[in-house]
Amino acid sequence: MLQAYACDPRHSRGRRYPQDPAPTRDEFQRDRDRIVHCTAFRRLVYKTQVFLNHEGDLFRTRLTHSLEVAQLGRSIARELGLNEDLVEAIALAHDLGHTPFGHAGQDQLNECLRAAHPPHAGFEHNLQSLRVVDTLEERYPDHDGLNLCFETREGILKHCSRRRAEQLLKREPGGVGLRFVNGTQPSLEAQLCNLADEIAYNAHDIDDGVRSGLLTLQQLDGVVLFASCRDEALAEFPRLGGRRLLFDAIRRMLSYQVHDLIAATRAALEAAAPASPQAVRALPPLVRFSSAMQAQNAQLKGFLLRQLYRHPQVVETTNRARQVVADLYAVYSAEPASLPQTVARHARPHRAIADYIAGMTDRFALREHQRLTGETLFP
Ligand code: MG
């Protein structure tokens, strides 16, 4: 049952290229299906979340991460009376613009574009996700992109600088860039996806961190959210240890965060009583954790940053991944003949090269790198 504050597909702000309604699906279900069937979605399976794709078969990839975000998002949306299909569509698309090798790839590509002659605006994965669904997917005879609804695109563009937002507004007056200029919020479904993303990666990065051997259960003693869940698991199953203890603690962590988010958001919704999705956009963010959970999350994030994302072994891999992206960009810029013809002939070659590299999977980027430089940076 949709609440009055939920996005209703019958009142969508619509698509750039108007289309007749589908006989069996509403507009947000249709968007979700377009995303699942697009090329960029299938590439997510070979893209890094934290650990590189070839480092192990069981680490999260961008695809399994996106599925976890969709699962968490849908569960919470159902409880709050939000639109589950819209949440699912946004969650499945939220990382489509990620480069190979995770944030390392993005940062390097950004540097390459900024150093280009003439200097280019740079690279940012949220904007790239929007660019994938608006422009880069080639699936329809009469237009570029997936022609998604405004509400789905609004959720995909999670962050955007004011300068970029102003550029977007020139092309799309009153469009998805507007809220970054006038300081308003997106739909509750979009707000929810942001926090479901956080819940998902905080939990699975602990799992992957321990699996990789870079984190130990002892180190996690100091992380309040994890330690309290582990103690609870041990109180119920005193002889529990190893992976089952880890999983049980993570499972409890996920539940606590989900239940906390639902309770805090419900209270905020009751207090603000927005009568429509449009009213939601004019209010402060309503999808939220309690302040106690926010503090625990912040502590966990700080721990992951110091102990995992900045672990010397992760940093070393990151540096080599950046080298791959930098080399690809340099070779493609200097020798357009090494590019596919459609990329080489593009009117804006730097942007086309960035789009081409951003679209690569980890392993395709490594193969291209080896082909073009003769070097093997990841034996
Ligand atoms: Mg994500």
PDB file of N, CA, C and O in Angstrom, residues 78-153:
ATOM      1  N   ARG A  78       8.863  -1.331   1.733  1.00  0.00           N
ATOM      2  CA  ARG A  78       7.593  -2.020   1.975  1.00  0.00           C
ATOM      3  C   ARG A  78       7.046  -1.618   3.338  1.00  0.00           C
ATOM      4  O   ARG A  78       5.868  -1.324   3.493  1.00  0.00           O
ATOM      5  N   GLU A  79       7.919  -1.587   4.343  1.00  0.00           N
ATOM      6  CA  GLU A  79       7.497  -1.224   5.698  1.00  0.00           C
ATOM      7  C   GLU A  79       7.000   0.205   5.775  1.00  0.00           C
ATOM      8  O   GLU A  79       6.102   0.519   6.541  1.00  0.00           O
ATOM      9  N   LEU A  80       7.618   1.098   5.002  1.00  0.00           N
ATOM     10  CA  LEU A  80       7.290   2.523   5.108  1.00  0.00           C
ATOM     11  C   LEU A  80       6.200   2.961   4.124  1.00  0.00           C
ATOM     12  O   LEU A  80       5.823   4.123   4.102  1.00  0.00           O
ATOM     13  N   GLY A  81       5.727   2.022   3.300  1.00  0.00           N
ATOM     14  CA  GLY A  81       4.707   2.379   2.313  1.00  0.00           C
ATOM     15  C   GLY A  81       5.262   3.203   1.166  1.00  0.00           C
ATOM     16  O   GLY A  81       4.562   4.000   0.545  1.00  0.00           O
ATOM     17  N   LEU A  82       6.567   3.020   0.881  1.00  0.00           N
ATOM     18  CA  LEU A  82       7.179   3.710  -0.269  1.00  0.00           C
ATOM     19  C   LEU A  82       7.099   2.816  -1.503  1.00  0.00           C
ATOM     20  O   LEU A  82       6.730   1.642  -1.415  1.00  0.00           O
ATOM     21  N   ASN A  83       7.477   3.371  -2.625  1.00  0.00           N
ATOM     22  CA  ASN A  83       7.370   2.616  -3.869  1.00  0.00           C
ATOM     23  C   ASN A  83       8.563   1.669  -4.043  1.00  0.00           C
ATOM     24  O   ASN A  83       9.670   2.089  -4.371  1.00  0.00           O
ATOM     25  N   GLU A  84       8.317   0.387  -3.826  1.00  0.00           N
ATOM     26  CA  GLU A  84       9.387  -0.620  -3.883  1.00  0.00           C
ATOM     27  C   GLU A  84      10.038  -0.697  -5.258  1.00  0.00           C
ATOM     28  O   GLU A  84      11.247  -0.921  -5.368  1.00  0.00           O
ATOM     29  N   ASP A  85       9.234  -0.600  -6.295  1.00  0.00           N
ATOM     30  CA  ASP A  85       9.793  -0.759  -7.649  1.00  0.00           C
ATOM     31  C   ASP A  85      10.729   0.396  -7.996  1.00  0.00           C
ATOM     32  O   ASP A  85      11.771   0.192  -8.614  1.00  0.00           O
ATOM     33  N   LEU A  86      10.351   1.595  -7.567  1.00  0.00           N
ATOM     34  CA  LEU A  86      11.231   2.741  -7.819  1.00  0.00           C
ATOM     35  C   LEU A  86      12.530   2.582  -7.029  1.00  0.00           C
ATOM     36  O   LEU A  86      13.624   2.828  -7.554  1.00  0.00           O
ATOM     37  N   VAL A  87      12.422   2.156  -5.782  1.00  0.00           N
ATOM     38  CA  VAL A  87      13.614   1.922  -4.965  1.00  0.00           C
ATOM     39  C   VAL A  87      14.512   0.889  -5.646  1.00  0.00           C
ATOM     40  O   VAL A  87      15.733   1.078  -5.746  1.00  0.00           O
ATOM     41  N   GLU A  88      13.915  -0.168  -6.131  1.00  0.00           N
ATOM     42  CA  GLU A  88      14.695  -1.222  -6.783  1.00  0.00           C
ATOM     43  C   GLU A  88      15.387  -0.678  -8.042  1.00  0.00           C
ATOM     44  O   GLU A  88      16.568  -0.949  -8.277  1.00  0.00           O
ATOM     45  N   ALA A  89      14.653   0.093  -8.834  1.00  0.00           N
ATOM     46  CA  ALA A  89      15.235   0.647 -10.066  1.00  0.00           C
ATOM     47  C   ALA A  89      16.440   1.536  -9.734  1.00  0.00           C
ATOM     48  O   ALA A  89      17.509   1.404 -10.344  1.00  0.00           O
ATOM     49  N   ILE A  90      16.270   2.408  -8.750  1.00  0.00           N
ATOM     50  CA  ILE A  90      17.374   3.313  -8.390  1.00  0.00           C
ATOM     51  C   ILE A  90      18.557   2.514  -7.849  1.00  0.00           C
ATOM     52  O   ILE A  90      19.712   2.750  -8.223  1.00  0.00           O
ATOM     53  N   ALA A  91      18.273   1.539  -6.991  1.00  0.00           N
ATOM     54  CA  ALA A  91      19.348   0.752  -6.375  1.00  0.00           C
ATOM     55  C   ALA A  91      20.136  -0.009  -7.440  1.00  0.00           C
ATOM     56  O   ALA A  91      21.370  -0.051  -7.405  1.00  0.00           O
ATOM     57  N   LEU A  92      19.445  -0.603  -8.387  1.00  0.00           N
ATOM     58  CA  LEU A  92      20.140  -1.401  -9.405  1.00  0.00           C
ATOM     59  C   LEU A  92      20.958  -0.518 -10.344  1.00  0.00           C
ATOM     60  O   LEU A  92      21.940  -0.965 -10.933  1.00  0.00           O
ATOM     61  N   ALA A  93      20.554   0.758 -10.466  1.00  0.00           N
ATOM     62  CA  ALA A  93      21.258   1.651 -11.387  1.00  0.00           C
ATOM     63  C   ALA A  93      22.294   2.528 -10.685  1.00  0.00           C
ATOM     64  O   ALA A  93      23.096   3.176 -11.359  1.00  0.00           O
ATOM     65  N   HIS A  94      22.323   2.537  -9.346  1.00  0.00           N
ATOM     66  CA  HIS A  94      23.057   3.604  -8.657  1.00  0.00           C
ATOM     67  C   HIS A  94      24.561   3.560  -8.923  1.00  0.00           C
ATOM     68  O   HIS A  94      25.233   4.573  -8.819  1.00  0.00           O
ATOM     69  N   ASP A  95      25.100   2.399  -9.286  1.00  0.00           N
ATOM     70  CA  ASP A  95      26.547   2.304  -9.507  1.00  0.00           C
ATOM     71  C   ASP A  95      26.921   2.055 -10.970  1.00  0.00           C
ATOM     72  O   ASP A  95      28.063   1.687 -11.255  1.00  0.00           O
ATOM     73  N   LEU A  96      25.983   2.278 -11.890  1.00  0.00           N
ATOM     74  CA  LEU A  96      26.260   1.969 -13.306  1.00  0.00           C
ATOM     75  C   LEU A  96      27.425   2.779 -13.863  1.00  0.00           C
ATOM     76  O   LEU A  96      28.080   2.366 -14.806  1.00  0.00           O
ATOM     77  N   GLY A  97      27.678   3.950 -13.281  1.00  0.00           N
ATOM     78  CA  GLY A  97      28.729   4.818 -13.830  1.00  0.00           C
ATOM     79  C   GLY A  97      30.110   4.557 -13.259  1.00  0.00           C
ATOM     80  O   GLY A  97      31.049   5.293 -13.570  1.00  0.00           O
ATOM     81  N   HIS A  98      30.231   3.536 -12.424  1.00  0.00           N
ATOM     82  CA  HIS A  98      31.552   3.285 -11.843  1.00  0.00           C
ATOM     83  C   HIS A  98      32.529   2.757 -12.881  1.00  0.00           C
ATOM     84  O   HIS A  98      32.191   1.934 -13.722  1.00  0.00           O
ATOM     85  N   THR A  99      33.759   3.244 -12.763  1.00  0.00           N
ATOM     86  CA  THR A  99      34.856   2.811 -13.635  1.00  0.00           C
ATOM     87  C   THR A  99      35.313   1.417 -13.196  1.00  0.00           C
ATOM     88  O   THR A  99      34.913   0.952 -12.128  1.00  0.00           O
ATOM     89  N   PRO A 100      36.203   0.776 -13.967  1.00  0.00           N
ATOM     90  CA  PRO A 100      36.851  -0.420 -13.426  1.00  0.00           C
ATOM     91  C   PRO A 100      37.699  -0.018 -12.203  1.00  0.00           C
ATOM     92  O   PRO A 100      38.049   1.149 -12.047  1.00  0.00           O
ATOM     93  N   PHE A 101      37.977  -0.955 -11.346  1.00  0.00           N
ATOM     94  CA  PHE A 101      38.854  -0.762 -10.167  1.00  0.00           C
ATOM     95  C   PHE A 101      38.304   0.219  -9.134  1.00  0.00           C
ATOM     96  O   PHE A 101      39.063   0.866  -8.423  1.00  0.00           O
ATOM     97  N   GLY A 102      36.994   0.349  -9.073  1.00  0.00           N
ATOM     98  CA  GLY A 102      36.392   1.141  -7.999  1.00  0.00           C
ATOM     99  C   GLY A 102      36.818   2.596  -7.994  1.00  0.00           C
ATOM    100  O   GLY A 102      37.033   3.200  -9.051  1.00  0.00           O
ATOM    101  N   HIS A 103      36.938   3.151  -6.787  1.00  0.00           N
ATOM    102  CA  HIS A 103      37.207   4.586  -6.673  1.00  0.00           C
ATOM    103  C   HIS A 103      38.574   4.977  -7.231  1.00  0.00           C
ATOM    104  O   HIS A 103      38.764   6.098  -7.680  1.00  0.00           O
ATOM    105  N   ALA A 104      39.510   4.027  -7.212  1.00  0.00           N
ATOM    106  CA  ALA A 104      40.837   4.315  -7.769  1.00  0.00           C
ATOM    107  C   ALA A 104      40.709   4.690  -9.250  1.00  0.00           C
ATOM    108  O   ALA A 104      41.343   5.641  -9.724  1.00  0.00           O
ATOM    109  N   GLY A 105      39.884   3.939  -9.979  1.00  0.00           N
ATOM    110  CA  GLY A 105      39.693   4.197 -11.406  1.00  0.00           C
ATOM    111  C   GLY A 105      39.051   5.550 -11.637  1.00  0.00           C
ATOM    112  O   GLY A 105      39.464   6.317 -12.518  1.00  0.00           O
ATOM    113  N   GLN A 106      38.044   5.854 -10.820  1.00  0.00           N
ATOM    114  CA  GLN A 106      37.358   7.143 -10.947  1.00  0.00           C
ATOM    115  C   GLN A 106      38.314   8.305 -10.700  1.00  0.00           C
ATOM    116  O   GLN A 106      38.350   9.269 -11.461  1.00  0.00           O
ATOM    117  N   ASP A 107      39.091   8.205  -9.616  1.00  0.00           N
ATOM    118  CA  ASP A 107      39.986   9.312  -9.258  1.00  0.00           C
ATOM    119  C   ASP A 107      41.022   9.546 -10.356  1.00  0.00           C
ATOM    120  O   ASP A 107      41.354  10.679 -10.694  1.00  0.00           O
ATOM    121  N   GLN A 108      41.536   8.452 -10.910  1.00  0.00           N
ATOM    122  CA  GLN A 108      42.544   8.586 -11.956  1.00  0.00           C
ATOM    123  C   GLN A 108      41.948   9.195 -13.223  1.00  0.00           C
ATOM    124  O   GLN A 108      42.538  10.087 -13.840  1.00  0.00           O
ATOM    125  N   LEU A 109      40.769   8.707 -13.605  1.00  0.00           N
ATOM    126  CA  LEU A 109      40.128   9.229 -14.815  1.00  0.00           C
ATOM    127  C   LEU A 109      39.825  10.721 -14.653  1.00  0.00           C
ATOM    128  O   LEU A 109      39.981  11.511 -15.583  1.00  0.00           O
ATOM    129  N   ASN A 110      39.413  11.085 -13.452  1.00  0.00           N
ATOM    130  CA  ASN A 110      39.149  12.491 -13.150  1.00  0.00           C
ATOM    131  C   ASN A 110      40.418  13.321 -13.352  1.00  0.00           C
ATOM    132  O   ASN A 110      40.391  14.379 -13.985  1.00  0.00           O
ATOM    133  N   GLU A 111      41.536  12.811 -12.844  1.00  0.00           N
ATOM    134  CA  GLU A 111      42.809  13.520 -13.003  1.00  0.00           C
ATOM    135  C   GLU A 111      43.189  13.652 -14.475  1.00  0.00           C
ATOM    136  O   GLU A 111      43.631  14.703 -14.920  1.00  0.00           O
ATOM    137  N   CYS A 112      43.040  12.548 -15.218  1.00  0.00           N
ATOM    138  CA  CYS A 112      43.400  12.566 -16.643  1.00  0.00           C
ATOM    139  C   CYS A 112      42.591  13.616 -17.394  1.00  0.00           C
ATOM    140  O   CYS A 112      43.130  14.381 -18.198  1.00  0.00           O
ATOM    141  N   LEU A 113      41.287  13.675 -17.136  1.00  0.00           N
ATOM    142  CA  LEU A 113      40.436  14.619 -17.860  1.00  0.00           C
ATOM    143  C   LEU A 113      40.780  16.058 -17.505  1.00  0.00           C
ATOM    144  O   LEU A 113      40.781  16.942 -18.356  1.00  0.00           O
ATOM    145  N   ARG A 114      41.077  16.285 -16.236  1.00  0.00           N
ATOM    146  CA  ARG A 114      41.397  17.650 -15.809  1.00  0.00           C
ATOM    147  C   ARG A 114      42.727  18.127 -16.387  1.00  0.00           C
ATOM    148  O   ARG A 114      42.927  19.321 -16.579  1.00  0.00           O
ATOM    149  N   ALA A 115      43.619  17.157 -16.639  1.00  0.00           N
ATOM    150  CA  ALA A 115      44.933  17.519 -17.186  1.00  0.00           C
ATOM    151  C   ALA A 115      44.920  17.560 -18.714  1.00  0.00           C
ATOM    152  O   ALA A 115      45.924  17.872 -19.339  1.00  0.00           O
ATOM    153  N   ALA A 116      43.786  17.235 -19.343  1.00  0.00           N
ATOM    154  CA  ALA A 116      43.710  17.179 -20.810  1.00  0.00           C
ATOM    155  C   ALA A 116      43.843  18.583 -21.405  1.00  0.00           C
ATOM    156  O   ALA A 116      43.674  19.587 -20.715  1.00  0.00           O
ATOM    157  N   HIS A 117      44.176  18.646 -22.714  1.00  0.00           N
ATOM    158  CA  HIS A 117      44.257  19.933 -23.418  1.00  0.00           C
ATOM    159  C   HIS A 117      43.188  19.979 -24.481  1.00  0.00           C
ATOM    160  O   HIS A 117      43.206  19.159 -25.369  1.00  0.00           O
ATOM    161  N   PRO A 118      42.242  20.898 -24.413  1.00  0.00           N
ATOM    162  CA  PRO A 118      41.997  21.824 -23.299  1.00  0.00           C
ATOM    163  C   PRO A 118      41.439  21.062 -22.099  1.00  0.00           C
ATOM    164  O   PRO A 118      40.849  20.013 -22.288  1.00  0.00           O
ATOM    165  N   PRO A 119      41.621  21.625 -20.866  1.00  0.00           N
ATOM    166  CA  PRO A 119      41.194  20.890 -19.683  1.00  0.00           C
ATOM    167  C   PRO A 119      39.701  20.568 -19.729  1.00  0.00           C
ATOM    168  O   PRO A 119      38.906  21.381 -20.188  1.00  0.00           O
ATOM    169  N   HIS A 120      39.382  19.386 -19.281  1.00  0.00           N
ATOM    170  CA  HIS A 120      38.015  18.912 -19.318  1.00  0.00           C
ATOM    171  C   HIS A 120      37.419  18.988 -17.919  1.00  0.00           C
ATOM    172  O   HIS A 120      38.148  19.026 -16.942  1.00  0.00           O
ATOM    173  N   ALA A 121      36.092  18.989 -17.841  1.00  0.00           N
ATOM    174  CA  ALA A 121      35.423  19.188 -16.545  1.00  0.00           C
ATOM    175  C   ALA A 121      35.735  18.102 -15.522  1.00  0.00           C
ATOM    176  O   ALA A 121      35.541  18.308 -14.328  1.00  0.00           O
ATOM    177  N   GLY A 122      36.194  16.943 -15.948  1.00  0.00           N
ATOM    178  CA  GLY A 122      36.519  15.903 -14.980  1.00  0.00           C
ATOM    179  C   GLY A 122      35.539  14.740 -15.033  1.00  0.00           C
ATOM    180  O   GLY A 122      34.641  14.702 -15.875  1.00  0.00           O
ATOM    181  N   PHE A 123      35.731  13.809 -14.104  1.00  0.00           N
ATOM    182  CA  PHE A 123      34.925  12.594 -14.104  1.00  0.00           C
ATOM    183  C   PHE A 123      34.386  12.337 -12.711  1.00  0.00           C
ATOM    184  O   PHE A 123      35.118  12.420 -11.722  1.00  0.00           O
ATOM    185  N   GLU A 124      33.104  12.007 -12.629  1.00  0.00           N
ATOM    186  CA  GLU A 124      32.473  11.757 -11.336  1.00  0.00           C
ATOM    187  C   GLU A 124      31.447  10.653 -11.555  1.00  0.00           C
ATOM    188  O   GLU A 124      30.638  10.723 -12.475  1.00  0.00           O
ATOM    189  N   HIS A 125      31.474   9.607 -10.705  1.00  0.00           N
ATOM    190  CA  HIS A 125      30.682   8.413 -11.032  1.00  0.00           C
ATOM    191  C   HIS A 125      29.171   8.616 -10.955  1.00  0.00           C
ATOM    192  O   HIS A 125      28.431   7.974 -11.690  1.00  0.00           O
ATOM    193  N   ASN A 126      28.690   9.516 -10.088  1.00  0.00           N
ATOM    194  CA  ASN A 126      27.238   9.748 -10.047  1.00  0.00           C
ATOM    195  C   ASN A 126      26.737  10.354 -11.357  1.00  0.00           C
ATOM    196  O   ASN A 126      25.706   9.940 -11.891  1.00  0.00           O
ATOM    197  N   LEU A 127      27.488  11.352 -11.846  1.00  0.00           N
ATOM    198  CA  LEU A 127      27.117  11.959 -13.121  1.00  0.00           C
ATOM    199  C   LEU A 127      27.246  10.943 -14.248  1.00  0.00           C
ATOM    200  O   LEU A 127      26.467  10.942 -15.207  1.00  0.00           O
ATOM    201  N   GLN A 128      28.255  10.079 -14.127  1.00  0.00           N
ATOM    202  CA  GLN A 128      28.450   9.078 -15.169  1.00  0.00           C
ATOM    203  C   GLN A 128      27.303   8.059 -15.175  1.00  0.00           C
ATOM    204  O   GLN A 128      26.880   7.614 -16.237  1.00  0.00           O
ATOM    205  N   SER A 129      26.782   7.708 -13.986  1.00  0.00           N
ATOM    206  CA  SER A 129      25.637   6.789 -13.929  1.00  0.00           C
ATOM    207  C   SER A 129      24.466   7.398 -14.702  1.00  0.00           C
ATOM    208  O   SER A 129      23.785   6.708 -15.471  1.00  0.00           O
ATOM    209  N   LEU A 130      24.254   8.696 -14.496  1.00  0.00           N
ATOM    210  CA  LEU A 130      23.173   9.368 -15.223  1.00  0.00           C
ATOM    211  C   LEU A 130      23.462   9.384 -16.727  1.00  0.00           C
ATOM    212  O   LEU A 130      22.573   9.166 -17.547  1.00  0.00           O
ATOM    213  N   ARG A 131      24.725   9.618 -17.057  1.00  0.00           N
ATOM    214  CA  ARG A 131      25.119   9.656 -18.471  1.00  0.00           C
ATOM    215  C   ARG A 131      24.908   8.289 -19.146  1.00  0.00           C
ATOM    216  O   ARG A 131      24.513   8.212 -20.302  1.00  0.00           O
ATOM    217  N   VAL A 132      25.153   7.216 -18.390  1.00  0.00           N
ATOM    218  CA  VAL A 132      24.936   5.872 -18.931  1.00  0.00           C
ATOM    219  C   VAL A 132      23.462   5.691 -19.308  1.00  0.00           C
ATOM    220  O   VAL A 132      23.144   5.278 -20.421  1.00  0.00           O
ATOM    221  N   VAL A 133      22.564   6.023 -18.378  1.00  0.00           N
ATOM    222  CA  VAL A 133      21.139   5.769 -18.664  1.00  0.00           C
ATOM    223  C   VAL A 133      20.539   6.824 -19.600  1.00  0.00           C
ATOM    224  O   VAL A 133      19.566   6.542 -20.299  1.00  0.00           O
ATOM    225  N   ASP A 134      21.109   8.025 -19.626  1.00  0.00           N
ATOM    226  CA  ASP A 134      20.564   9.082 -20.494  1.00  0.00           C
ATOM    227  C   ASP A 134      21.118   9.032 -21.912  1.00  0.00           C
ATOM    228  O   ASP A 134      20.421   9.375 -22.870  1.00  0.00           O
ATOM    229  N   THR A 135      22.387   8.638 -22.048  1.00  0.00           N
ATOM    230  CA  THR A 135      23.071   8.841 -23.325  1.00  0.00           C
ATOM    231  C   THR A 135      23.785   7.609 -23.863  1.00  0.00           C
ATOM    232  O   THR A 135      23.705   7.303 -25.041  1.00  0.00           O
ATOM    233  N   LEU A 136      24.533   6.914 -22.989  1.00  0.00           N
ATOM    234  CA  LEU A 136      25.489   5.938 -23.513  1.00  0.00           C
ATOM    235  C   LEU A 136      24.884   4.597 -23.923  1.00  0.00           C
ATOM    236  O   LEU A 136      25.417   3.934 -24.814  1.00  0.00           O
ATOM    237  N   GLU A 137      23.815   4.175 -23.269  1.00  0.00           N
ATOM    238  CA  GLU A 137      23.209   2.903 -23.669  1.00  0.00           C
ATOM    239  C   GLU A 137      22.603   3.050 -25.065  1.00  0.00           C
ATOM    240  O   GLU A 137      21.896   4.017 -25.345  1.00  0.00           O
ATOM    241  N   GLU A 138      22.898   2.071 -25.930  1.00  0.00           N
ATOM    242  CA  GLU A 138      22.403   2.123 -27.321  1.00  0.00           C
ATOM    243  C   GLU A 138      21.471   0.951 -27.541  1.00  0.00           C
ATOM    244  O   GLU A 138      21.884  -0.094 -28.031  1.00  0.00           O
ATOM    245  N   ARG A 139      20.223   1.083 -27.128  1.00  0.00           N
ATOM    246  CA  ARG A 139      19.300  -0.051 -27.189  1.00  0.00           C
ATOM    247  C   ARG A 139      18.036   0.248 -27.977  1.00  0.00           C
ATOM    248  O   ARG A 139      17.245  -0.648 -28.223  1.00  0.00           O
ATOM    249  N   TYR A 140      17.828   1.517 -28.322  1.00  0.00           N
ATOM    250  CA  TYR A 140      16.552   1.861 -28.964  1.00  0.00           C
ATOM    251  C   TYR A 140      16.797   2.442 -30.353  1.00  0.00           C
ATOM    252  O   TYR A 140      17.804   3.113 -30.573  1.00  0.00           O
ATOM    253  N   PRO A 141      15.870   2.165 -31.267  1.00  0.00           N
ATOM    254  CA  PRO A 141      16.092   2.610 -32.643  1.00  0.00           C
ATOM    255  C   PRO A 141      16.086   4.125 -32.801  1.00  0.00           C
ATOM    256  O   PRO A 141      16.777   4.666 -33.663  1.00  0.00           O
ATOM    257  N   ASP A 142      15.321   4.828 -31.960  1.00  0.00           N
ATOM    258  CA  ASP A 142      15.086   6.246 -32.241  1.00  0.00           C
ATOM    259  C   ASP A 142      15.643   7.214 -31.207  1.00  0.00           C
ATOM    260  O   ASP A 142      15.431   8.410 -31.295  1.00  0.00           O
ATOM    261  N   HIS A 143      16.314   6.691 -30.172  1.00  0.00           N
ATOM    262  CA  HIS A 143      16.918   7.640 -29.225  1.00  0.00           C
ATOM    263  C   HIS A 143      18.059   6.962 -28.482  1.00  0.00           C
ATOM    264  O   HIS A 143      18.125   5.740 -28.396  1.00  0.00           O
ATOM    265  N   ASP A 144      18.951   7.800 -27.931  1.00  0.00           N
ATOM    266  CA  ASP A 144      20.031   7.291 -27.082  1.00  0.00           C
ATOM    267  C   ASP A 144      19.504   7.040 -25.674  1.00  0.00           C
ATOM    268  O   ASP A 144      18.511   7.636 -25.267  1.00  0.00           O
ATOM    269  N   GLY A 145      20.204   6.227 -24.934  1.00  0.00           N
ATOM    270  CA  GLY A 145      19.881   6.025 -23.523  1.00  0.00           C
ATOM    271  C   GLY A 145      18.657   5.148 -23.316  1.00  0.00           C
ATOM    272  O   GLY A 145      18.081   4.597 -24.263  1.00  0.00           O
ATOM    273  N   LEU A 146      18.266   5.028 -22.037  1.00  0.00           N
ATOM    274  CA  LEU A 146      17.160   4.131 -21.675  1.00  0.00           C
ATOM    275  C   LEU A 146      15.836   4.880 -21.530  1.00  0.00           C
ATOM    276  O   LEU A 146      14.809   4.263 -21.279  1.00  0.00           O
ATOM    277  N   ASN A 147      15.881   6.206 -21.664  1.00  0.00           N
ATOM    278  CA  ASN A 147      14.655   7.003 -21.566  1.00  0.00           C
ATOM    279  C   ASN A 147      13.895   6.687 -20.279  1.00  0.00           C
ATOM    280  O   ASN A 147      12.720   6.305 -20.315  1.00  0.00           O
ATOM    281  N   LEU A 148      14.565   6.833 -19.145  1.00  0.00           N
ATOM    282  CA  LEU A 148      13.947   6.510 -17.854  1.00  0.00           C
ATOM    283  C   LEU A 148      13.102   7.680 -17.349  1.00  0.00           C
ATOM    284  O   LEU A 148      13.261   8.824 -17.794  1.00  0.00           O
ATOM    285  N   CYS A 149      12.247   7.376 -16.369  1.00  0.00           N
ATOM    286  CA  CYS A 149      11.399   8.406 -15.766  1.00  0.00           C
ATOM    287  C   CYS A 149      12.237   9.398 -14.952  1.00  0.00           C
ATOM    288  O   CYS A 149      13.301   9.047 -14.439  1.00  0.00           O
ATOM    289  N   PHE A 150      11.712  10.584 -14.802  1.00  0.00           N
ATOM    290  CA  PHE A 150      12.378  11.623 -14.004  1.00  0.00           C
ATOM    291  C   PHE A 150      12.749  11.097 -12.617  1.00  0.00           C
ATOM    292  O   PHE A 150      13.866  11.308 -12.138  1.00  0.00           O
ATOM    293  N   GLU A 151      11.818  10.393 -11.942  1.00  0.00           N
ATOM    294  CA  GLU A 151      12.031   9.967 -10.550  1.00  0.00           C
ATOM    295  C   GLU A 151      13.195   8.982 -10.437  1.00  0.00           C
ATOM    296  O   GLU A 151      13.934   8.996  -9.451  1.00  0.00           O
ATOM    297  N   THR A 152      13.348   8.128 -11.433  1.00  0.00           N
ATOM    298  CA  THR A 152      14.462   7.174 -11.415  1.00  0.00           C
ATOM    299  C   THR A 152      15.777   7.926 -11.627  1.00  0.00           C
ATOM    300  O   THR A 152      16.768   7.704 -10.922  1.00  0.00           O
ATOM    301  N   ARG A 153      15.789   8.840 -12.568  1.00  0.00           N
ATOM    302  CA  ARG A 153      16.998   9.625 -12.868  1.00  0.00           C
ATOM    303  C   ARG A 153      17.356  10.518 -11.680  1.00  0.00           C
ATOM    304  O   ARG A 153      18.526  10.698 -11.350  1.00  0.00           O
TER     305      ARG A 153
END
